[in-house]
Amino acid sequence: MSNVHRDAHGRALTDYPQPSVAVDTAVLTVFDGSLRVLLAPSAEGLRLPGTFLHERERLSEAVLRSLRTKVGVSGLRPKQLQVFDDPTRDDRGWVLSVAYLDVVEASRLPVDGLFPVDDLPPLRYDHDHIVAVAVESLRAEYRSGPDPRGLVSPPFTMTALRLVHEAVLGERLQPDTFRRSVVPKLVATGDVKRDGRGRPGELYVKA
Amino acid sequence: MSNVHRDAHGRALTDYPQPSVAVDTAVLTVFDGSLRVLLAPSAEGLRLPGTFLHERERLSEAVLRSLRTKVGVSGLRPKQLQVFDDPTRDDRGWVLSVAYLDVVEASRLPVDGLFPVDDLPPLRYDHDHIVAVAVESLRAEYRSGPDPRGLVSPPFTMTALRLVHEAVLGERLQPDTFRRSVVPKLVATGDVKRDGRGRPGELYVKA
DNA sequence: GGAATAGTGTCTGTGAGACACTATTAG
DNA sequence: CTAATAGTGTCTCACAGACACTATTCC
């Protein structure tokens, strides 16, 4: 006797072939003025941190677990990108990879694992493709408002905020246009930052 | 002796637990002036057409196969939405579902399977959630340009085009504003459509 | 002519983008 | 003072939105 549910063809779930399912995460950050991705060494070259899914585990849980155990980082808000399903993408067998994006402050990441996204070394599997999708997704987020992923610790000056946006987007922004586009979504603390020459900048936090 | 690849822990791929993987597709169309989704009967109520993945099959292939065999429709351009991974979403066991959106002209679909997306009956699993995500995705597509999914067969009048956009978006559009927003992306054929009272409308095709 | 449908002229408001200007600090 | 950085005034351009008008057809 069995509790296994059988479908209209009399087949149980496990009568269908089951792929291995992995999660692979592009951890992006801004370091030294440029957008970078965290890569991990593996037997056959660099790769994104990832893991196979555990039994009945949520995908986002697997992402956080893999970041914790493989790179010693507590991830924040994994965002699902898409499934990569090329049957030949992994030479070990039939493996689907669910790609994720997460964003972590550079200070919490190992510096020697950070590579500029515009100048990547060769990666295992289709991980270069995952990085490209993750970068485009993050850039879209940063076009929609001020520092949506919290890469700048508040309170921050307008210049600090703009420099992070420039690093993420990979392009220069006009200071005046940028200011006017974000000011309505910020609140001034009233304090100023004096740390060198020139007029001190006002400090803001997100509204 | 074995050709099976083993990882750093000495485990083969199949030593990791493997979920069942299904695809479920929201087939959307415009019928009778409203946006509708194609539902299929099942033992326990209505559901989206879907299937389990076959061995080494591409997800988009599984989508097209399920539409062919379950509802007798040749799908067009399946677009991947996201993975639904709640471990309790399927009472038969551990099943991941990759949700897809496809769009098909209503004339090629069985009329009695079409349900307005704003007034859905109860659905199996989390399929109501998939429909909501699919509808939002399609609406975003239709906000970006004229009939990106080809629901109107060319050549078409401006009014026919606008009515389809209104049905997809679920809201009325101003005829003049709509015209000016799409005309740069269309080319006039020079022909006109005379089919009733009033000034005949010019016929367009997509640029 | 009148009703119906198609299409345009034009005004308003909004917002991006850019240039030039003013403001406040260190040295 | 000068150099450097922060912030604003203001002009232009493009475009969404809306109202009112003109245009072409059927009856």
Short mmCIF file of C-alpha atoms (C1' of nucleotides) in Angstrom, two decimals, chain A residues 174 176-177 180 194 196-200, chain C residues 16-20 22-26:
data_model
loop_
_atom_site.label_atom_id
_atom_site.label_comp_id
_atom_site.label_asym_id
_atom_site.label_seq_id
_atom_site.Cartn_x
_atom_site.Cartn_y
_atom_site.Cartn_z
CA GLN A 174 25.04 65.22 -14.80
CA ASP A 176 22.31 68.86 -11.54
CA THR A 177 19.98 66.59 -13.45
CA ARG A 180 16.73 67.07 -9.29
CA ARG A 194 32.74 68.59 6.01
CA GLY A 196 37.89 68.45 2.66
CA ARG A 197 38.00 71.40 0.37
CA GLY A 198 34.93 73.07 -0.98
CA ARG A 199 31.44 73.72 0.21
CA PRO A 200 30.18 70.98 2.55
"C1'" DA C 16 14.75 65.54 -18.75
"C1'" DG C 17 18.81 67.76 -20.12
"C1'" DA C 18 22.06 71.25 -20.32
"C1'" DC C 19 24.48 75.67 -19.50
"C1'" DA C 20 25.67 79.28 -16.63
"C1'" DT C 22 25.61 81.65 -7.26
"C1'" DA C 23 27.09 79.70 -2.54
"C1'" DT C 24 30.24 78.02 0.87
"C1'" DT C 25 34.18 76.05 2.33
"C1'" DA C 26 39.81 75.21 2.77
#
